[in-house]
Coordinates of C-alpha atoms and ligand atoms in Angstrom, one line a residue:
M286 CA 0.1 0.0 0.0
P287 CA 1.3 3.3 -0.9
L288 CA 1.4 6.3 1.6
R289 CA -0.8 8.8 0.5
M290 CA 0.0 12.7 1.7
S291 CA -3.8 13.2 1.5
T292 CA -4.4 10.9 4.5
L293 CA -0.8 10.8 6.2
F294 CA -0.7 11.6 9.7
V295 CA 1.8 14.4 9.2
R296 CA 2.0 18.2 9.1
T297 CA 5.1 19.8 7.5
L298 CA 6.2 23.3 9.1
R299 CA 7.5 26.3 6.9
D300 CA 9.5 27.6 9.7
D301 CA 12.0 26.0 12.1
P302 CA 11.1 25.0 15.5
A303 CA 12.3 27.7 18.1
D304 CA 14.5 25.1 20.0
A305 CA 16.1 23.4 17.2
E306 CA 19.9 24.5 16.5
L307 CA 21.2 21.6 14.4
P308 CA 19.9 20.9 10.9
S309 CA 18.9 17.2 11.7
H310 CA 16.8 18.4 14.6
R311 CA 15.3 21.3 12.4
L312 CA 14.5 19.1 9.4
L313 CA 13.1 16.1 11.2
V314 CA 10.7 18.2 13.2
R315 CA 10.1 20.3 9.9
A316 CA 9.4 17.5 7.9
G317 CA 7.0 15.6 10.3
Y318 CA 9.1 12.7 11.3
I319 CA 9.2 13.5 15.2
R320 CA 7.6 15.7 17.7
R321 CA 9.0 16.7 21.2
A322 CA 7.0 15.0 24.1
A323 CA 9.5 16.5 26.6
P324 CA 13.0 17.5 26.9
G325 CA 15.1 14.8 25.3
I326 CA 11.8 12.6 24.6
Y327 CA 10.1 12.3 21.3
S328 CA 7.4 10.8 19.6
W329 CA 7.5 9.1 16.2
L330 CA 5.2 10.0 13.4
P331 CA 4.5 7.6 10.6
L332 CA 7.6 8.8 8.3
G333 CA 9.8 8.8 11.2
Y334 CA 9.0 5.7 12.4
R335 CA 9.5 3.9 9.1
V336 CA 13.0 5.3 9.1
L337 CA 13.4 4.1 12.6
R338 CA 12.4 0.6 11.6
N339 CA 14.7 0.6 8.1
I340 CA 17.6 1.3 10.5
E341 CA 16.6 -1.4 13.0
R342 CA 16.3 -3.8 10.1
V343 CA 19.7 -3.2 8.8
V344 CA 21.0 -3.7 12.3
R345 CA 19.0 -6.8 12.8
T346 CA 20.2 -8.2 9.6
E347 CA 23.8 -7.7 10.2
M348 CA 23.5 -8.9 13.8
D349 CA 21.6 -12.1 12.8
A350 CA 24.2 -12.8 10.1
I351 CA 27.1 -13.2 12.5
G352 CA 25.1 -15.6 14.5
A353 CA 23.9 -13.4 17.2
Q354 CA 20.4 -14.2 18.5
E355 CA 17.7 -11.5 19.2
V356 CA 16.3 -11.3 22.7
H357 CA 14.2 -8.6 24.5
F358 CA 14.8 -7.5 28.1
P359 CA 12.3 -5.2 30.0
A360 CA 13.2 -1.5 30.2
L361 CA 11.9 -1.4 33.9
L362 CA 14.7 -3.2 35.9
P363 CA 15.2 -4.2 39.8
R364 CA 17.9 -2.3 41.6
E365 CA 19.9 -5.6 43.0
P366 CA 21.8 -6.4 39.9
Y367 CA 23.0 -3.0 39.5
E368 CA 23.8 -2.8 43.0
A369 CA 25.8 -5.7 42.8
S370 CA 28.0 -4.3 39.8
N371 CA 28.2 -0.8 41.7
R372 CA 26.5 0.8 38.7
W373 CA 23.3 1.8 40.9
T374 CA 25.8 4.2 42.8
E375 CA 28.2 5.0 39.7
Y376 CA 25.4 6.3 37.6
G377 CA 24.6 8.9 40.0
D378 CA 22.1 11.4 38.7
G379 CA 22.5 9.8 35.3
I380 CA 19.7 7.4 35.4
F381 CA 15.8 7.5 36.1
R382 CA 15.1 5.8 39.4
L383 CA 11.5 4.7 40.6
K384 CA 9.7 3.1 43.5
D385 CA 7.0 0.4 43.3
R386 CA 3.8 0.4 45.7
K387 CA 5.9 -1.7 48.2
D388 CA 8.6 0.8 48.2
G389 CA 11.0 -1.5 46.2
D390 CA 13.9 0.5 43.9
Y391 CA 13.7 0.2 40.3
L392 CA 15.5 1.8 37.6
L393 CA 14.9 2.4 33.8
G394 CA 17.8 0.6 32.0
P395 CA 20.4 2.7 30.7
T396 CA 22.4 -0.3 29.2
H397 CA 21.7 -4.0 30.1
E398 CA 25.1 -5.6 31.1
E399 CA 24.0 -6.9 34.3
M400 CA 20.6 -8.3 32.9
F401 CA 22.2 -10.0 30.0
T402 CA 24.8 -11.5 32.4
L403 CA 22.6 -12.8 35.0
L404 CA 20.4 -14.7 32.3
V405 CA 23.3 -16.4 30.7
K406 CA 24.2 -17.4 34.2
D407 CA 20.5 -18.6 34.8
L408 CA 20.9 -20.8 31.9
Y409 CA 24.3 -21.7 31.1
S410 CA 26.8 -23.8 33.0
S411 CA 29.4 -25.2 30.5
Y412 CA 32.2 -24.1 28.2
K413 CA 29.9 -26.4 25.5
D414 CA 27.3 -23.5 25.8
L415 CA 29.8 -20.9 24.6
P416 CA 30.5 -18.9 22.6
L417 CA 27.2 -16.9 22.7
S418 CA 26.3 -13.5 21.3
I419 CA 22.7 -12.0 22.1
Y420 CA 21.3 -8.9 21.3
Q421 CA 18.2 -6.6 21.7
I422 CA 16.8 -3.5 20.1
Q423 CA 15.5 -1.6 22.9
T424 CA 14.4 1.7 24.5
K425 CA 17.1 3.2 27.0
Y426 CA 16.6 5.8 29.6
R427 CA 19.5 8.2 30.7
D428 CA 18.8 11.2 32.5
E429 CA 21.1 13.1 30.5
A430 CA 22.5 16.3 32.0
R431 CA 22.2 18.2 28.5
P432 CA 19.6 16.3 26.3
R433 CA 20.7 18.0 23.0
A434 CA 19.7 18.4 19.2
G435 CA 16.5 16.4 19.1
L436 CA 17.5 12.6 18.6
L437 CA 21.1 13.0 18.9
R438 CA 21.2 13.0 22.7
G439 CA 17.9 12.1 24.1
R440 CA 16.9 11.0 27.5
E441 CA 14.7 8.3 25.9
F442 CA 16.3 6.6 23.0
V443 CA 16.8 3.4 20.9
M444 CA 20.0 1.3 21.1
K445 CA 20.9 -2.0 19.9
D446 CA 23.0 -3.5 22.3
S447 CA 24.5 -7.0 22.2
Y448 CA 26.8 -8.9 24.3
S449 CA 29.1 -11.7 23.9
F450 CA 30.2 -14.7 26.2
D451 CA 33.2 -16.7 25.7
V452 CA 35.4 -19.1 27.8
T453 CA 38.9 -17.7 26.8
D454 CA 40.4 -14.4 25.6
E455 CA 41.3 -15.9 22.4
A456 CA 37.7 -16.9 21.8
F457 CA 36.6 -13.5 22.8
L458 CA 38.7 -11.7 20.4
V459 CA 36.6 -13.8 17.5
S460 CA 33.4 -12.5 18.7
Y461 CA 34.7 -9.0 19.1
Q462 CA 36.0 -9.1 15.5
A463 CA 32.6 -10.4 14.3
H464 CA 30.8 -7.5 15.9
R465 CA 33.4 -5.1 14.2
D466 CA 33.1 -6.3 11.0
A467 CA 29.3 -6.4 11.6
Y468 CA 29.4 -2.7 12.7
V469 CA 31.4 -1.7 9.2
R470 CA 28.4 -3.3 7.2
I471 CA 25.8 -1.6 9.3
F472 CA 27.4 1.8 8.9
D473 CA 28.2 1.4 5.3
R474 CA 24.8 0.3 4.5
L475 CA 23.5 3.2 6.5
G476 CA 25.3 5.4 4.0
L477 CA 27.2 7.3 7.0
R478 CA 30.7 8.7 6.4
Y479 CA 32.5 7.4 9.8
V480 CA 35.8 6.7 11.3
I481 CA 36.7 3.9 13.8
V482 CA 38.6 5.3 16.8
A483 CA 40.3 4.2 20.1
A484 CA 38.1 5.2 22.9
M485 CA 37.7 5.5 26.6
S486 CA 35.4 2.9 28.1
G487 CA 34.0 5.0 30.9
A488 CA 31.2 3.6 33.1
M489 CA 31.8 0.2 31.4
G490 CA 35.1 -0.3 32.8
G491 CA 36.9 -3.2 31.0
S492 CA 40.1 -3.0 29.1
A493 CA 39.7 -1.6 25.6
S494 CA 37.1 0.0 23.4
E495 CA 36.6 1.3 20.0
E496 CA 34.0 3.9 18.8
F497 CA 32.2 4.3 15.3
L498 CA 32.0 8.2 14.9
A499 CA 29.9 9.6 12.0
I500 CA 32.0 12.5 10.6
A501 CA 30.0 15.5 11.4
D502 CA 30.9 19.1 12.4
N503 CA 28.1 19.3 14.7
G504 CA 29.4 16.1 16.5
E505 CA 29.8 16.5 20.4
D506 CA 32.7 14.2 20.1
T507 CA 36.4 15.2 18.7
Y508 CA 38.8 12.7 17.5
V509 CA 42.3 12.9 16.2
R510 CA 44.2 11.0 13.2
S511 CA 47.7 10.8 12.0
P512 CA 49.0 10.6 8.7
G513 CA 50.3 7.1 9.9
G514 CA 46.8 5.7 10.9
Y515 CA 46.5 6.4 14.4
A516 CA 43.1 7.4 15.3
A517 CA 41.6 8.0 18.6
N518 CA 38.6 9.9 20.5
V519 CA 40.6 12.9 21.8
E520 CA 39.3 11.7 25.3
A521 CA 41.5 8.5 25.0
V522 CA 44.7 9.9 23.4
R523 CA 47.7 9.6 25.6
T524 CA 50.5 12.1 25.6
P525 CA 53.8 10.9 24.6
V526 CA 56.0 11.1 27.7
P527 CA 59.2 13.0 27.5
D528 CA 62.5 11.3 28.8
P529 CA 63.5 12.9 32.3
V530 CA 66.0 15.8 32.1
P531 CA 69.2 15.6 34.2
Y532 CA 68.8 18.6 36.6
D533 CA 72.3 18.5 38.7
D534 CA 73.3 21.6 37.2
A535 CA 69.8 23.3 37.6
P536 CA 70.1 26.5 39.5
A537 CA 68.2 26.6 42.8
A538 CA 64.7 27.5 42.6
H539 CA 64.2 31.4 43.7
A540 CA 60.9 33.2 44.2
E541 CA 60.4 36.7 42.6
H542 CA 58.1 39.4 43.1
T543 CA 55.8 39.6 39.9
P544 CA 53.1 42.1 40.7
D545 CA 49.8 42.1 38.8
T546 CA 50.7 38.7 36.9
P547 CA 47.4 36.9 37.6
T548 CA 47.2 35.3 34.2
I549 CA 49.8 33.4 31.9
A550 CA 50.0 36.0 29.5
T551 CA 50.7 38.9 32.0
L552 CA 53.2 36.7 33.7
V553 CA 55.1 35.9 30.5
D554 CA 55.3 39.7 29.6
H555 CA 56.7 40.5 33.1
L556 CA 59.0 37.7 33.0
N557 CA 60.7 38.9 29.7
E558 CA 60.8 42.4 31.0
A559 CA 62.1 41.8 34.5
F560 CA 63.9 38.5 34.2
P561 CA 64.9 38.3 30.3
R562 CA 66.3 34.8 29.5
T563 CA 69.8 34.9 27.5
D564 CA 68.9 32.0 25.3
R565 CA 65.4 32.8 24.2
P566 CA 62.3 34.8 25.2
W567 CA 60.2 33.1 28.0
R568 CA 57.1 31.4 26.5
S569 CA 53.9 30.5 28.2
A570 CA 55.0 26.9 27.7
D571 CA 57.8 27.6 30.4
T572 CA 55.1 28.2 33.2
L573 CA 53.2 25.6 35.2
K574 CA 49.7 26.4 35.6
N575 CA 47.6 25.0 38.2
V576 CA 44.1 24.6 37.7
L577 CA 41.5 23.7 40.4
V578 CA 38.4 21.9 40.0
V579 CA 35.8 19.9 42.3
L580 CA 34.9 16.4 41.7
R581 CA 31.7 15.1 42.7
H582 CA 31.6 11.4 43.6
P583 CA 28.7 9.1 42.9
D584 CA 28.2 9.0 46.4
G585 CA 27.6 12.6 46.6
T586 CA 31.0 13.4 48.5
T587 CA 33.1 16.2 46.8
E588 CA 36.9 16.5 46.5
P589 CA 38.9 19.5 45.2
V590 CA 41.7 18.3 42.8
A591 CA 44.5 20.5 41.4
I592 CA 45.9 19.8 38.1
G593 CA 49.3 21.1 37.0
L594 CA 50.0 21.5 33.2
P595 CA 52.3 23.5 30.9
G596 CA 50.7 27.2 30.6
D597 CA 50.2 27.2 27.0
R598 CA 47.5 24.4 27.1
D599 CA 44.0 24.6 28.8
V600 CA 42.3 21.9 30.8
D601 CA 40.0 20.0 28.1
L602 CA 36.8 19.4 30.1
K603 CA 36.0 16.4 28.1
R604 CA 39.0 14.7 28.4
L605 CA 39.2 15.5 32.2
S606 CA 35.9 14.3 32.5
A607 CA 36.6 11.1 30.8
Q608 CA 39.4 10.3 33.0
V609 CA 37.5 10.7 36.5
E610 CA 34.4 9.3 35.6
P611 CA 32.0 8.2 37.1
A612 CA 32.9 11.4 39.2
E613 CA 31.8 14.5 37.8
V614 CA 33.6 17.5 37.4
E615 CA 32.6 21.0 38.9
P616 CA 34.2 24.4 39.2
F617 CA 36.0 25.4 42.0
T618 CA 34.0 28.3 43.4
D619 CA 35.1 31.5 45.6
D620 CA 33.3 29.9 48.5
D621 CA 36.0 26.9 48.0
F622 CA 38.7 29.4 47.8
T623 CA 37.3 30.6 51.2
R624 CA 37.8 27.2 52.8
H625 CA 41.4 27.0 51.5
P626 CA 42.9 30.2 52.6
D627 CA 46.3 29.1 51.7
L628 CA 45.3 29.2 48.1
A629 CA 46.5 32.3 46.4
K630 CA 44.2 32.8 43.7
G631 CA 46.1 33.5 40.5
Y632 CA 49.4 32.6 42.2
I633 CA 49.0 29.0 43.0
G634 CA 51.9 26.5 43.3
P635 CA 53.0 23.0 44.0
G636 CA 54.0 24.7 47.4
V637 CA 50.6 24.2 48.9
L638 CA 49.2 21.4 46.6
G639 CA 49.5 17.6 47.0
E640 CA 48.6 15.4 50.1
K641 CA 51.9 15.9 51.6
N642 CA 51.4 19.6 51.7
T643 CA 49.2 22.1 53.8
S644 CA 46.1 22.2 51.6
G645 CA 45.6 18.4 51.4
I646 CA 44.4 18.9 47.6
R647 CA 45.2 16.2 45.4
Y648 CA 47.6 17.5 43.1
L649 CA 47.6 15.7 39.3
L650 CA 50.4 16.7 36.8
D651 CA 50.3 16.7 33.2
P652 CA 52.5 13.7 31.6
R653 CA 54.9 16.4 30.3
V654 CA 55.8 17.5 33.6
V655 CA 58.6 14.8 33.9
D656 CA 61.4 15.0 36.3
G657 CA 64.0 17.6 35.8
T658 CA 61.7 19.9 33.9
R659 CA 61.9 23.5 34.8
W660 CA 59.0 25.8 35.4
V661 CA 57.8 29.2 36.3
T662 CA 54.9 28.8 38.9
G663 CA 52.8 30.4 41.5
A664 CA 54.7 31.1 44.9
D665 CA 51.7 31.0 46.8
V666 CA 51.7 34.5 47.7
T667 CA 49.8 37.0 45.9
G668 CA 52.1 38.9 43.3
S669 CA 54.9 36.5 43.4
H670 CA 56.3 33.4 41.3
V671 CA 58.9 31.0 41.7
I672 CA 61.5 30.3 38.9
D673 CA 63.7 27.3 38.0
L674 CA 61.3 25.3 40.1
V675 CA 62.5 21.6 39.1
A676 CA 59.9 18.7 38.8
G677 CA 61.1 15.8 40.9
R678 CA 63.8 18.0 42.7
D679 CA 61.4 20.8 44.3
F680 CA 57.9 19.5 43.8
S681 CA 56.1 16.2 42.8
G682 CA 52.6 15.5 42.3
D683 CA 50.2 12.9 43.6
G684 CA 50.0 11.1 39.9
T685 CA 49.5 12.4 36.4
I686 CA 46.5 12.9 34.5
E687 CA 45.6 13.3 31.0
A688 CA 43.5 16.4 31.1
A689 CA 45.3 18.9 28.9
E690 CA 44.0 19.9 25.3
I691 CA 45.1 18.0 22.3
R692 CA 46.2 20.3 19.6
A693 CA 46.6 20.2 15.8
G694 CA 50.1 19.2 15.1
D695 CA 50.7 17.3 18.6
P696 CA 52.6 14.0 17.8
A697 CA 50.8 10.7 17.9
P698 CA 51.4 8.6 20.9
D699 CA 52.7 5.9 18.5
G700 CA 54.8 8.1 16.7
S701 CA 52.9 7.8 13.5
G702 CA 53.0 11.6 12.8
P703 CA 51.2 15.0 13.8
L704 CA 47.7 14.7 14.7
E705 CA 44.9 16.6 13.0
L706 CA 41.4 17.0 14.6
A707 CA 38.0 16.8 13.5
R708 CA 34.5 16.2 15.2
G709 CA 32.0 13.3 15.1
I710 CA 28.9 11.8 16.5
E711 CA 29.4 8.6 18.4
M712 CA 27.3 6.1 16.4
G713 CA 28.4 2.9 17.9
H714 CA 30.8 1.8 20.7
I715 CA 32.5 -1.9 21.2
F716 CA 33.7 -2.7 24.4
Q717 CA 36.3 -5.6 25.6
L718 CA 34.8 -5.8 29.1
G719 CA 36.8 -8.8 30.2
R720 CA 35.5 -10.2 33.4
R721 CA 33.9 -7.0 35.4
F722 CA 30.4 -8.0 35.1
A723 CA 30.9 -11.7 35.1
E724 CA 33.0 -11.4 38.3
A725 CA 30.5 -9.0 39.9
L726 CA 27.6 -11.4 39.2
S727 CA 30.0 -14.5 39.3
L728 CA 29.0 -15.9 35.8
Q729 CA 31.2 -19.0 35.8
V730 CA 31.2 -22.2 33.5
L731 CA 33.0 -25.3 33.6
D732 CA 35.9 -25.5 31.3
E733 CA 37.1 -28.6 29.7
N734 CA 38.8 -29.9 32.4
G735 CA 35.9 -29.5 34.9
R736 CA 37.3 -26.3 36.4
L737 CA 35.1 -23.3 37.2
V738 CA 36.2 -20.3 35.1
T739 CA 34.7 -16.8 34.9
V740 CA 33.3 -15.9 31.5
T741 CA 34.6 -13.2 29.5
M742 CA 32.5 -10.6 27.8
G743 CA 32.0 -7.8 25.1
S744 CA 29.4 -5.3 25.1
Y745 CA 28.4 -3.5 21.7
G746 CA 26.0 -0.6 21.3
V747 CA 24.4 1.0 18.1
G748 CA 22.7 4.3 18.8
V749 CA 19.5 3.4 16.5
S750 CA 17.5 6.4 17.1
R751 CA 20.4 8.6 17.0
A752 CA 21.4 7.2 13.7
V753 CA 18.2 8.7 12.3
A754 CA 19.5 12.0 13.3
A755 CA 23.3 11.6 12.3
I756 CA 22.2 10.4 9.0
V757 CA 20.4 13.5 8.4
E758 CA 23.5 15.7 9.7
N759 CA 25.6 13.6 7.0
S760 CA 22.9 14.1 4.1
H761 CA 20.7 17.2 3.7
D762 CA 20.7 20.4 1.8
E763 CA 19.0 23.8 2.2
A764 CA 15.6 22.4 0.8
G765 CA 15.6 19.4 3.4
I766 CA 16.4 15.9 4.1
I767 CA 18.2 13.7 1.5
W768 CA 17.8 10.1 2.8
P769 CA 20.1 7.1 1.5
R770 CA 17.9 4.7 -0.2
E771 CA 18.2 2.0 2.6
V772 CA 16.5 4.0 5.1
A773 CA 14.3 6.2 3.4
P774 CA 10.6 6.2 4.3
A775 CA 9.7 5.2 0.8
D776 CA 11.4 4.5 -2.4
V777 CA 9.7 7.3 -4.8
H778 CA 7.7 10.3 -4.1
L779 CA 5.1 10.9 -6.5
V780 CA 3.7 14.1 -7.0
V781 CA 0.6 14.6 -8.5
T782 CA 0.5 18.1 -10.1
G783 CA -3.3 18.4 -10.7
K784 CA -5.5 20.4 -9.1
D785 CA -8.2 17.6 -8.3
P786 CA -9.6 14.6 -10.2
V787 CA -12.4 16.4 -11.6
K788 CA -10.5 19.2 -13.3
D789 CA -7.2 17.0 -13.9
P790 CA -8.5 13.4 -14.3
E791 CA -5.7 12.3 -16.6
I792 CA -3.2 13.5 -14.3
F793 CA -4.8 11.7 -11.2
A794 CA -5.6 8.5 -13.0
E795 CA -2.1 8.0 -14.3
S796 CA -0.5 8.9 -11.1
E797 CA -2.5 6.0 -9.4
R798 CA -1.9 3.7 -12.1
I799 CA 2.1 4.3 -11.7
T800 CA 1.8 4.0 -8.2
A801 CA -0.1 0.7 -8.2
E802 CA 2.3 -1.0 -10.7
L803 CA 5.4 0.3 -8.9
E804 CA 3.8 -1.4 -5.4
A805 CA 3.1 -4.2 -7.4
C806 CA 6.8 -4.7 -8.4
G807 CA 8.0 -4.0 -4.7
V808 CA 8.8 -0.1 -5.0
S809 CA 7.3 1.9 -2.2
V810 CA 5.6 5.1 -3.2
L811 CA 4.7 8.0 -1.1
L812 CA 2.0 9.6 -3.4
D813 CA 1.0 13.4 -3.0
D814 CA -2.6 12.8 -4.1
R815 CA -3.6 16.1 -2.1
V816 CA -6.5 18.0 -3.9
K817 CA -6.3 21.6 -4.4
V818 CA -2.6 21.9 -2.9
S819 CA -0.5 23.7 -5.4
P820 CA 2.4 22.0 -6.9
G821 CA 4.8 24.4 -5.4
V822 CA 3.7 23.3 -2.1
K823 CA 4.1 19.7 -3.1
F824 CA 7.4 20.2 -4.7
T825 CA 8.9 21.8 -1.2
D826 CA 7.2 19.3 0.8
A827 CA 8.7 16.4 -1.5
E828 CA 12.3 18.4 -1.2
L829 CA 12.0 18.7 2.5
I830 CA 10.9 15.1 3.2
G831 CA 13.7 13.6 1.3
V832 CA 12.8 10.7 -0.5
P833 CA 15.5 9.9 -2.8
T834 CA 13.6 9.8 -6.1
I835 CA 10.8 12.3 -7.1
V836 CA 8.5 11.6 -9.9
V837 CA 6.3 14.5 -11.0
V838 CA 3.3 13.6 -12.9
G839 CA 1.8 16.8 -14.6
R840 CA 1.4 18.4 -18.1
G841 CA 4.1 16.3 -19.7
L842 CA 1.3 13.6 -20.0
T843 CA 0.2 15.4 -23.3
D844 CA 3.5 14.4 -24.6
G845 CA 3.5 11.2 -23.0
V846 CA 6.2 11.8 -20.6
V847 CA 6.9 12.4 -16.8
E848 CA 9.8 13.8 -15.0
V849 CA 12.1 11.9 -12.8
K850 CA 14.1 13.9 -10.3
D851 CA 17.1 12.7 -8.2
R852 CA 16.9 14.4 -5.1
R853 CA 20.7 14.2 -4.3
S854 CA 22.2 15.6 -7.6
G855 CA 18.9 17.5 -8.5
D856 CA 19.3 15.9 -12.0
R857 CA 15.8 15.8 -13.8
I858 CA 15.0 13.6 -16.9
Q859 CA 11.7 13.0 -18.9
V860 CA 10.7 9.4 -19.1
S861 CA 7.9 8.0 -21.1
V862 CA 4.9 6.8 -19.2
A863 CA 5.3 3.5 -21.0
N864 CA 8.8 3.3 -19.6
V865 CA 8.6 4.9 -16.2
V866 CA 7.7 1.8 -14.1
T867 CA 10.6 -0.2 -15.5
H868 CA 13.0 2.7 -15.4
L869 CA 12.3 3.4 -11.6
V870 CA 12.4 -0.4 -10.8
E871 CA 15.8 -0.2 -12.3
V872 CA 16.7 2.9 -10.3
V873 CA 15.6 1.5 -6.8
G874 CA 17.2 -2.1 -7.7
A875 CA 20.5 -0.8 -8.6
A876 CA 20.7 1.2 -5.5
Q877 CA 19.8 -2.0 -3.6
Q878 CA 22.6 -3.8 -5.2
G879 CA 24.8 -1.1 -3.4
D880 CA 24.9 1.8 -5.6
P881 CA 24.1 4.8 -3.5
Ligands
ATP1151 P1 27.7 9.4 24.7 O1 29.3 9.5 25.0 O2 27.2 10.0 23.4 O3 27.2 10.0 25.8 P2 28.0 6.8 25.6 O4 29.2 6.5 25.3 O5 27.4 6.9 27.0 O6 27.6 8.0 24.7 P3 27.3 4.1 25.0 O7 27.0 3.7 26.5 O8 28.5 3.7 24.4 O9 26.9 5.5 25.0 O10 25.9 3.6 24.1 C1 26.0 2.9 23.1 C2 25.4 3.9 21.8 O11 24.2 4.3 22.1 C3 26.3 5.1 21.8 O12 27.3 4.8 20.7 C4 25.2 6.1 21.0 O13 25.4 5.8 19.7 C5 24.1 5.7 21.6 N1 23.5 6.8 22.8 C6 24.0 6.8 23.9 N2 23.7 7.9 24.8 C7 22.8 8.1 23.9 C8 21.4 9.4 23.9 N3 21.4 9.9 25.2 N4 20.9 9.5 22.9 C9 20.9 8.9 21.9 N5 21.8 7.8 21.5 C10 22.7 7.5 22.6
MG1152 MG1 30.2 5.4 24.3

């Protein structure tokens, strides 16, 4: 059955919704795919739901093809399993929690590692049962701090999550690779431009993970690439650690009067004026800047932390957050300064930082601050800095942290050349979980020798509803959406340009005939059969809605032709009425053979 615009439950909008900044959000609302129900929560209209199901179909086919079996878990989950994995606490404000009438604790599932692990434990007990990969396509709930951009970051969203279970690490790697290959096929079929990057594992724990990022300027993730093939989410980039520098000949540290130099720029200017170097001018990279933040731990406690890093770099909040997860980073406020009177704002130095020192504030250093490096830094007295302060001799931290920004041109950690930066949208994330969940929930099986061994797991997510928006970010123009054929809500959008069936009987009749024949050949049609709607309005809607092939049936019929337009290239051709069905079957069929 064709979709008929005359009866379709849709209203296209001429104007952008007020709350929408990104093209995908704007266009999906304007073209009548989704409607906002609450912040980060959306209803699907018929066109949108068709696209969503098309994406699900692609994901499902490729998961089935690697032998993963589809299951379906509840979204409403009991507290206990999440208690056992400690994620009831770790998720903090990030999940929706609720109580039943008996005061029992429940949550709406943000991801299902615990439940899958327990179900396998329930049913399986031997190495003979493994390997196993199971998956679901399910609605997930996360109380995101910043729901954003419509479907891109929702508080309710659809995810495909799968889990692999293996006896040995070697067997696990086979399951992991099978998933990775399936993801490549999924994102190829969805028509996304994407990269695969090394990633942080976040709340999952586990040893290693990779992300599939759709390349998009509007993406929230930043990733790096080197000419030699290194690729990583910026959160996961490890700074190459320089060799220690001998410091036997280094002069003793000396505090100097540096009035009105609370910023790196004012300090460097002052140094060059009052304490010029003989070899070269002072640079901001010679200074050690100490940035204070507060960590809020999932149990609600807070902890001030100082980060010491070269003065030419800023703290990258996303990198810092990824390092301290599940704790959240909050600003160090004036009240915090009041609580720590030994901190001289603008002139803070290692003198008061670190567990061994007066403030008791944990002091974490950038990996570049290796032993023997010499710094200018705060003397913990307003208007004063220390020069020639040598790391390892005059101060040390309580550890290192990867919190400094990564800049274009920085060296790749594996020596594969200078990094370039770009932005992306996280579409998929595959985790080597190891035994974290299996241990927490004691999922063990008997191995070949009758010994109990803990199962090793992987978990693998695809943002299914996010993909709807990411595809639009990747594929649209001024006029509207341009769907890749695989996910489009229909194969052909047929515009009937006549006024009504009484005035233009032939146009309406031919449109109906072509539509029926196309449908009979398996080509799905969105038929704009609205009466008394101008052709201009119909064309505008067709471009907005974004079906890849637009057919215009109108005055050309007197010459025996209709117009076929390619939504992406804008190319139009006249096709004879007699051939149009064959022609369209070919266009759609060729695309299904892998031709975009
Ligand atoms: P992000 O870093 O974007 O918050 P995440 O790392 O928390 O995502 P995972 O736990 O890895 O997400 O979830 C698997 C996949 O689910 C992600 O790769 C993403 O495509 C999708 N996803 C995660 N959070 C959301 C959300 N709030 N809205 C829509 N899709 C999401
Ligand atoms: Mg992720």
